[in-house]
mmCIF file of C-alpha atoms in Angstrom:
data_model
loop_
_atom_site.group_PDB
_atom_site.id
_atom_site.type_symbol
_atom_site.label_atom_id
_atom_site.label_comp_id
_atom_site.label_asym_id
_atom_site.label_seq_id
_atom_site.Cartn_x
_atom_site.Cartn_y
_atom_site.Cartn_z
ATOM 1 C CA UNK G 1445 24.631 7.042 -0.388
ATOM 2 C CA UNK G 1446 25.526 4.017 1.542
ATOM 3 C CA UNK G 1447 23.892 0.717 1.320
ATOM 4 C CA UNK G 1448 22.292 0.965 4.927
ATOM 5 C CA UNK G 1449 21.353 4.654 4.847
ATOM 6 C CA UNK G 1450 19.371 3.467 1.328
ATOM 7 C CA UNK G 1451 17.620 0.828 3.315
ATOM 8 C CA UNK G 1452 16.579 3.174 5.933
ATOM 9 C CA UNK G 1453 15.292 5.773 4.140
ATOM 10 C CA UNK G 1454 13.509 4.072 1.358
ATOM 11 C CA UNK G 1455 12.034 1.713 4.527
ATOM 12 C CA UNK G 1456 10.567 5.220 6.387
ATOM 13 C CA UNK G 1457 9.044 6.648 2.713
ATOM 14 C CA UNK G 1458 7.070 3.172 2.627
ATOM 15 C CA UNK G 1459 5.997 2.968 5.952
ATOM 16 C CA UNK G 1460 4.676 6.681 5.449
ATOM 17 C CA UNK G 1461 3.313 5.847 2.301
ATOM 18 C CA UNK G 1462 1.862 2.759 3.609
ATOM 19 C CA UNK G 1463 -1.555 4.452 4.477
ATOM 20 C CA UNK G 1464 -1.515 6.170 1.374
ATOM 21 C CA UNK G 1465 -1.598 2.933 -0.003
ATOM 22 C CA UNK G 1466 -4.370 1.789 1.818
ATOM 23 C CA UNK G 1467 -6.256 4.446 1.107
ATOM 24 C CA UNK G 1468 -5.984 3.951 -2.743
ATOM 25 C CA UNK G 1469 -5.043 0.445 -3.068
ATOM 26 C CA UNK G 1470 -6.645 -1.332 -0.027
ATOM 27 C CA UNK G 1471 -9.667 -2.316 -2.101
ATOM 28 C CA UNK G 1472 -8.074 -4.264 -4.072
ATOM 29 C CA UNK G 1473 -6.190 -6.327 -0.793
ATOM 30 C CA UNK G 1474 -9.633 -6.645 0.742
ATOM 31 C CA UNK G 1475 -10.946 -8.024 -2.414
ATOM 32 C CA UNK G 1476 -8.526 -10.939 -2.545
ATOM 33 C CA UNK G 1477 -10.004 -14.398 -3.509
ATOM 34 C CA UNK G 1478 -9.082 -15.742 0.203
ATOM 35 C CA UNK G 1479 -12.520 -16.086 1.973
ATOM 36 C CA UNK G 1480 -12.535 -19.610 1.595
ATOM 37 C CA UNK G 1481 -8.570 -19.669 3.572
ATOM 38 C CA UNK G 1482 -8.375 -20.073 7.263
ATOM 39 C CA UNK G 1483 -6.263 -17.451 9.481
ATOM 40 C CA UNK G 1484 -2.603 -19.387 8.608
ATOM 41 C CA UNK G 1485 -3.234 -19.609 4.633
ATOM 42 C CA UNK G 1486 -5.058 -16.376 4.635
ATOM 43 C CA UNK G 1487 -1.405 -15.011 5.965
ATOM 44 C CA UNK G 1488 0.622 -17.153 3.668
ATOM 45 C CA UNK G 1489 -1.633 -15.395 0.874
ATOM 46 C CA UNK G 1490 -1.179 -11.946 2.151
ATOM 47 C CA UNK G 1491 2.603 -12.493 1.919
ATOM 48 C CA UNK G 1492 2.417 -14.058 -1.554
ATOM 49 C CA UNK G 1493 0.527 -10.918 -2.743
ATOM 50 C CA UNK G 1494 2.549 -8.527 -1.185
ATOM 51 C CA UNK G 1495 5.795 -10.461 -2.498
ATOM 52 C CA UNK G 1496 4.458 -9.824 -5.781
ATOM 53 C CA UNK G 1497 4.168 -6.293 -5.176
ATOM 54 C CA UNK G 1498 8.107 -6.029 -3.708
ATOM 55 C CA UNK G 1499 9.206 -7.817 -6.661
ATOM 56 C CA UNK G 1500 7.642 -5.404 -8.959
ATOM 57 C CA UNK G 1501 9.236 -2.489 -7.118
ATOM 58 C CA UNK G 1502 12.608 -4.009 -7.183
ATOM 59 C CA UNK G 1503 12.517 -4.575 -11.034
ATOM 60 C CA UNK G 1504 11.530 -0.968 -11.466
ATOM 61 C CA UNK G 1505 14.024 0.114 -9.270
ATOM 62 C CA UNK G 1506 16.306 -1.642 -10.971
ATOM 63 C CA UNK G 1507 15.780 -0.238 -14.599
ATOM 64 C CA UNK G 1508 15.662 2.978 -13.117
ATOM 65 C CA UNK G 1509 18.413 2.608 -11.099
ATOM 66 C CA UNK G 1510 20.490 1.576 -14.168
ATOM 67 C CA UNK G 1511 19.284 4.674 -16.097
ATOM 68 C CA UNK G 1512 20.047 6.808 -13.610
ATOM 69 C CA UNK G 1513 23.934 5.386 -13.466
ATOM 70 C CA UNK G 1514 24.262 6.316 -16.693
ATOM 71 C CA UNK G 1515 22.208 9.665 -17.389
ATOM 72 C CA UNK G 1516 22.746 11.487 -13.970
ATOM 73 C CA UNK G 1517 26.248 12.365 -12.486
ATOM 74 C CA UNK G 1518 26.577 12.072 -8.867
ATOM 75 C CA UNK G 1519 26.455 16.371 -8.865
ATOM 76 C CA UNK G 1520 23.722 16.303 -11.046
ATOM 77 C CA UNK G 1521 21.420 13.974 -8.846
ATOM 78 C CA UNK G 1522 21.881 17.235 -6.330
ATOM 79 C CA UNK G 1523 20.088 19.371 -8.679
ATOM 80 C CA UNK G 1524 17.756 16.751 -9.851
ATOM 81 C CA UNK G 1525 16.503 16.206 -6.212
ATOM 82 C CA UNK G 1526 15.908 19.189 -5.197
ATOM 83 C CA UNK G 1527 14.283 20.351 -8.530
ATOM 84 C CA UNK G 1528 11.598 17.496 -8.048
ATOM 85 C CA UNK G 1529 11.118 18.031 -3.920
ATOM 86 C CA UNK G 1530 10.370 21.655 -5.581
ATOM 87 C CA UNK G 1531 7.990 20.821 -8.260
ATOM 88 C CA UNK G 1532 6.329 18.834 -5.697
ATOM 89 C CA UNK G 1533 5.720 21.074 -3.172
ATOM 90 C CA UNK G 1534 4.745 24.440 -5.842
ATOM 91 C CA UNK G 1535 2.015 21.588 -7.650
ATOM 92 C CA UNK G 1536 0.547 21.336 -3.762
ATOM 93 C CA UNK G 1537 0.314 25.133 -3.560
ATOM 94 C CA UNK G 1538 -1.313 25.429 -7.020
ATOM 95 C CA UNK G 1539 -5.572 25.774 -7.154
ATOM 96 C CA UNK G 1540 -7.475 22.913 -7.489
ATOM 97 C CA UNK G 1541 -8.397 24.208 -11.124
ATOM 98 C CA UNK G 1542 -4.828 25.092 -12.240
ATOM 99 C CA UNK G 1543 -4.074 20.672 -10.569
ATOM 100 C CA UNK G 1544 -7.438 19.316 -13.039
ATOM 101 C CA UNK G 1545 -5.504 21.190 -16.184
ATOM 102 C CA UNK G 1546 -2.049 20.173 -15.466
ATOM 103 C CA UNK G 1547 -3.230 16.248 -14.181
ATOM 104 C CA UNK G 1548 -1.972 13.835 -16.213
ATOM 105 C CA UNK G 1549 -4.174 10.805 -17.756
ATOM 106 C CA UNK G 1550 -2.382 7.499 -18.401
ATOM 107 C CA UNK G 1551 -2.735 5.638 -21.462
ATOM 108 C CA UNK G 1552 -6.341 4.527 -21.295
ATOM 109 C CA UNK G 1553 -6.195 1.211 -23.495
ATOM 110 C CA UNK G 1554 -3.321 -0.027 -21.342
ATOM 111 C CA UNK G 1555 -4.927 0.770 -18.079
ATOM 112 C CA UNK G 1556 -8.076 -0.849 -19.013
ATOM 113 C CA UNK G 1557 -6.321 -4.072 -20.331
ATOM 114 C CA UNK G 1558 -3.820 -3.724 -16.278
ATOM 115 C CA UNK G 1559 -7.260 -3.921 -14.667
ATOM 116 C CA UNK G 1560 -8.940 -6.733 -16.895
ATOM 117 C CA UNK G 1561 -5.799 -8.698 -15.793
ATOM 118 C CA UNK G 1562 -6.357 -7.841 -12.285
ATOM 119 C CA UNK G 1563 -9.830 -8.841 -12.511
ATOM 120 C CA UNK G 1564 -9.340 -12.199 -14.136
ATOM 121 C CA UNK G 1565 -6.395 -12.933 -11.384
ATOM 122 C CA UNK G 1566 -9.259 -11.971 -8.518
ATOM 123 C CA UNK G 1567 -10.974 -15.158 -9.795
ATOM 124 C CA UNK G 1568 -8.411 -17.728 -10.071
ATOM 125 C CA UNK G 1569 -8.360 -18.813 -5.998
ATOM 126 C CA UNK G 1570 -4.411 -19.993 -5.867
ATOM 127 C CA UNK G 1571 -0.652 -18.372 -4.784
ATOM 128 C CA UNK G 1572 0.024 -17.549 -8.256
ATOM 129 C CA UNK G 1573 -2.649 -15.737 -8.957
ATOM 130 C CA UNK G 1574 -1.761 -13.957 -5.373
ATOM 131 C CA UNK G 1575 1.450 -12.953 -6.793
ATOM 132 C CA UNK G 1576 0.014 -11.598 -9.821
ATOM 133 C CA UNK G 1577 -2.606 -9.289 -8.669
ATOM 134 C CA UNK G 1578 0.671 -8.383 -6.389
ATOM 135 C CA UNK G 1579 2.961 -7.348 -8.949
ATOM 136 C CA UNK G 1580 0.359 -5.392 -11.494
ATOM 137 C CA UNK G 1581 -1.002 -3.867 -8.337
ATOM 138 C CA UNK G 1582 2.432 -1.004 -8.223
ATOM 139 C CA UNK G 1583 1.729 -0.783 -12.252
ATOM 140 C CA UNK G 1584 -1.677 1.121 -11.377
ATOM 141 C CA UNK G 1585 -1.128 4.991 -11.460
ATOM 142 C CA UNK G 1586 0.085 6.322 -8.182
ATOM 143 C CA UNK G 1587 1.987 9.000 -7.285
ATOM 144 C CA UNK G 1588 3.569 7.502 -4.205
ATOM 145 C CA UNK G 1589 4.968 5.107 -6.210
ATOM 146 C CA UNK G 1590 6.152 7.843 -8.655
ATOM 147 C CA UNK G 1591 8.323 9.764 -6.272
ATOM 148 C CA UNK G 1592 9.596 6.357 -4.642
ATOM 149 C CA UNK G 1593 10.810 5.835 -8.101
ATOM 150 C CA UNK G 1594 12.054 9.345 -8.572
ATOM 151 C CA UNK G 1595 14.429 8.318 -5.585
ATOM 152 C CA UNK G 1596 15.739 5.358 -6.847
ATOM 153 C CA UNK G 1597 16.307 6.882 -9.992
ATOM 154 C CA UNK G 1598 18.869 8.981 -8.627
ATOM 155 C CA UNK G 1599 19.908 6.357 -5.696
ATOM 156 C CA UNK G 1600 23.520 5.736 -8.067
ATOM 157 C CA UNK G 1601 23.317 2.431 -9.572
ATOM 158 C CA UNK G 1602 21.232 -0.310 -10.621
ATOM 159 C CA UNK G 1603 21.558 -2.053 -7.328
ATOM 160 C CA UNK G 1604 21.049 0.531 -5.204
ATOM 161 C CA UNK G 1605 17.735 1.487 -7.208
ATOM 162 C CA UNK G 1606 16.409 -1.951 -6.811
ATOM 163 C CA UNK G 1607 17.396 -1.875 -3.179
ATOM 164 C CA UNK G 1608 15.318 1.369 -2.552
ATOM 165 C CA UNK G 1609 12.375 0.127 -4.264
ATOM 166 C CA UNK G 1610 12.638 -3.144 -2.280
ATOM 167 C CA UNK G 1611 13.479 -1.516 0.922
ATOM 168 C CA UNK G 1612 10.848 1.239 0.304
ATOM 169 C CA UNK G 1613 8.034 -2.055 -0.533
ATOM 170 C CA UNK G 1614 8.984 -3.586 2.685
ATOM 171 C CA UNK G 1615 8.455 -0.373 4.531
ATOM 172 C CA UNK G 1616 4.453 -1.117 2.820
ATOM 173 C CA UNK G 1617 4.289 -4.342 3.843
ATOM 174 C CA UNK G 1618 2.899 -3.868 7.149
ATOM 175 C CA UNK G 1619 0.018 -2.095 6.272
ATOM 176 C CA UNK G 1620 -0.769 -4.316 3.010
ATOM 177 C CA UNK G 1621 -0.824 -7.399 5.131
ATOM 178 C CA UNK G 1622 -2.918 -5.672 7.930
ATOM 179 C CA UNK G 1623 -5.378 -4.888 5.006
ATOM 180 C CA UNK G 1624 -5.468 -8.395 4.159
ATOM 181 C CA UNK G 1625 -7.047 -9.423 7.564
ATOM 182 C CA UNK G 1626 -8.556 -6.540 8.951
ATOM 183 C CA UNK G 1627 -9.650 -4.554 5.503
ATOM 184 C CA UNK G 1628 -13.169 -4.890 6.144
ATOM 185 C CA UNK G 1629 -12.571 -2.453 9.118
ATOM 186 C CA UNK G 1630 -11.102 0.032 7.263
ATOM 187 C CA UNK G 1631 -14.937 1.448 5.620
ATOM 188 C CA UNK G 1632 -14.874 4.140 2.603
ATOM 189 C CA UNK G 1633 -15.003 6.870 5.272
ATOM 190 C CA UNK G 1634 -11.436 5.956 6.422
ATOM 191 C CA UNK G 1635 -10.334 5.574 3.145
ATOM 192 C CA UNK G 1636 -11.767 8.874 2.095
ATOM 193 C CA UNK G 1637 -9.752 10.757 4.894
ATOM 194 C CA UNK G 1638 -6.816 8.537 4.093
ATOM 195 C CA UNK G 1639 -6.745 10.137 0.616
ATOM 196 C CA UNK G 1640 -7.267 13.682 1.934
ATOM 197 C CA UNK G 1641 -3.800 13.365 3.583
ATOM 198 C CA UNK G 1642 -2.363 12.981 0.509
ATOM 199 C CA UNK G 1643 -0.979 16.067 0.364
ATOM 200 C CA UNK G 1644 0.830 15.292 3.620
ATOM 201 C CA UNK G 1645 2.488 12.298 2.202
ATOM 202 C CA UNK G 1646 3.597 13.982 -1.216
ATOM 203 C CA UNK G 1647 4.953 17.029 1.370
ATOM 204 C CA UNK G 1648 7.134 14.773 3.261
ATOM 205 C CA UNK G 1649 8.252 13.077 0.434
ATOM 206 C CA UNK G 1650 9.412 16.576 -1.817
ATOM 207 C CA UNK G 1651 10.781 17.507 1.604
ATOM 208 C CA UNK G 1652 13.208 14.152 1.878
ATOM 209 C CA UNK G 1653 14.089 15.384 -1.501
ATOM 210 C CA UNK G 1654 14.986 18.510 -1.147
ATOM 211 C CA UNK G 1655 16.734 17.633 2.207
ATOM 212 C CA UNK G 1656 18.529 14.928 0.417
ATOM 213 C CA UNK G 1657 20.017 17.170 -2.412
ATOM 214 C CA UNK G 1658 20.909 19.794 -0.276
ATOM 215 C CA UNK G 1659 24.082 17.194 0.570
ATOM 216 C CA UNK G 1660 24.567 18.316 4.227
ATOM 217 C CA UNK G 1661 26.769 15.672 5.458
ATOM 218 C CA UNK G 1662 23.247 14.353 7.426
ATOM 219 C CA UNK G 1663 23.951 10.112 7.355
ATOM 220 C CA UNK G 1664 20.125 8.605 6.659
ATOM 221 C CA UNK G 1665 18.787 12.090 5.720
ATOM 222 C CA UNK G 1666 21.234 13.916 3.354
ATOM 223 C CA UNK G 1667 24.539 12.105 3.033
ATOM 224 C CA UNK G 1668 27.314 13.474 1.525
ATOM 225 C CA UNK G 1669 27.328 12.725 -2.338
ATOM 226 C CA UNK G 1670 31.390 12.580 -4.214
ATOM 227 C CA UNK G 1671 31.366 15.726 -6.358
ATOM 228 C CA UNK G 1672 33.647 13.954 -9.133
ATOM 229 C CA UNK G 1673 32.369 11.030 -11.482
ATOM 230 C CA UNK G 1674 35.005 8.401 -12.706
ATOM 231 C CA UNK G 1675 35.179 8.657 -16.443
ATOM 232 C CA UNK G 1676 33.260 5.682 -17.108
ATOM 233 C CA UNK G 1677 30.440 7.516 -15.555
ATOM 234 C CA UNK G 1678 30.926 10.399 -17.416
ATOM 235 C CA UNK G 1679 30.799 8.515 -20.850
ATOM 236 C CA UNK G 1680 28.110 9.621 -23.186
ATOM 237 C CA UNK G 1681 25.871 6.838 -24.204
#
C-alpha cells in the first residue's frame, strides 16, 4: 500500500472513529485541568493533549508495524484482513448474552494503576502533564483503537504502521480538540447515543477490512498487494 493511500485511509477510520471517541473518551478531555486558561492557552493545551495521544499511536504503530514485517507475508496480510473484517462483523451479529461471555476483561491491577496515573496528571495544571494524560489516554481499553491497530499491523513495515496510527490520530484530532472547548455541550445523553453507534463504527471498520484484503486493484480502498515476498521477508525469526 502506498504511502499516500496509508495516509488517507487511516485519516477517514479516525475521523469516523472520532465520535466514537468522544463518546467513550470525551470525559476525560472535558475534565482537563484548563479552567483557569483563557481561549488561546486553552487551545495550545488541547493540542498538547492530543499530541500526546498521536504520539502514543505512532509508537504502537510502530511496534506493530515492525511485527507485522516480520510475521505476516504480503499474501498472508490478505487472509489476515479479511479474517478479522469477518470476526468483526459475526461478533456484531452474535446475542447480547453470547457478547457478555465472550467479552474480554483487561488486566485489572494494570488498569487501575493507567487510571491512578491519569488521575494524578488531572491535578498537576501544566503542558506536561497535558501530554501525559494524552498519551495513557489510547492505553485505556478501546476497541477502536484495537482495529486501528489491527490495520497497521498488517500496513507492511514499521514505518508504514507508525504512519497509519499517526495518520489515523490526526483523523481524531478534530473532534478531541472540539471536546476540549465545547465538551460541556456534549451532556451524557449524547454520549449515551454516541456509544449506541458503536456497532456502526466497528461495521465500517470490518468492512474497510474485508474490502482491503479482497486486493481489487481499488487505490485508497483495496490496493493491489505484490503476491511474492523477497527472501529477507520470508526469513523465519
Amino acid at each position: 500500500m502506498g504511502i499516500d493511500q496509508i495516509i488517507s485511509m487511516a485519516f477517514v477510520m479516525g475521523l469516523i472513529g472520532s465520535f466514537h471517541c468522544l463518546g467513550m473518551c470525551g470525559p476525560i478531555a472535558m475534565a482537563l485541568p484548563m479552567g483557569h486558561r483563557n481561549n488561546s492557552s486553552r487551545l495550545f493545551g488541547g493540542i498538547i493533549y492530543n499530541l500526546g495521544r498521536v504520539f502514543t499511536y505512532s509508537f504502537l504503530g510502530l511496534i506493530l508495524g515492525l511485527a507485522g514485517d516480520f510475521l505476516i507475508s504480503p499474501k498472508i496480510q490478505n487472509i489476515v484482513s479479511i479474517t478479522f473484517g469477518a470476526l468483526i462483523v459475526i461478533y456484531l451479529l452474535l446475542p447480547s448474552k453470547t457478547k457478555t461471555v465472550l467479552k474480554i476483561s483487561p488486566n485489572q491491577s494494570l488498569l487501575v494503576r493507567l487510571r491512578k496515573q491519569i488521575s494524578k496528571f488531572l491535578y498537576i495544571q501544566n503542558n506536561s502533564s497535558l501530554f501525559g494524560i494524552g498519551m495513557l489516554n489510547v492505553l485505556l481499553p478501546c476497541g477502536m483503537i484495537y482495529l486501528a491497530l489491527t490495520s497497521s499491523l498488517l500496513a507492511g513495515s514499521a514505518v508504514k504502521g507508525s504512519l497509519f496510527m499517526f495518520s489515523f490520530g490526526m483523523g481524531t484530532f478534530p473532534t478531541m480538540l472540539a471536546a476540549v472547548f465545547f465538551g460541556s455541550f456534549v451532556n451524557q445523553h449524547i454520549r449515551s447515543k454516541l456509544r449506541k453507534l458503536v456497532p456502526v463504527f466497528l461495521f465500517f471498520m470490518a468492512a474497510l477490512l474485508i474490502v482491503r484484503g479482497m486486493n481489487l486493484g481499488r487505490p485508497y480502498l483495496s490496493p493491489s498487494l505484490p503476491m511474492h515476498s523477497s527472501p529477507a521477508a520470508m526469513t523465519c525469526h
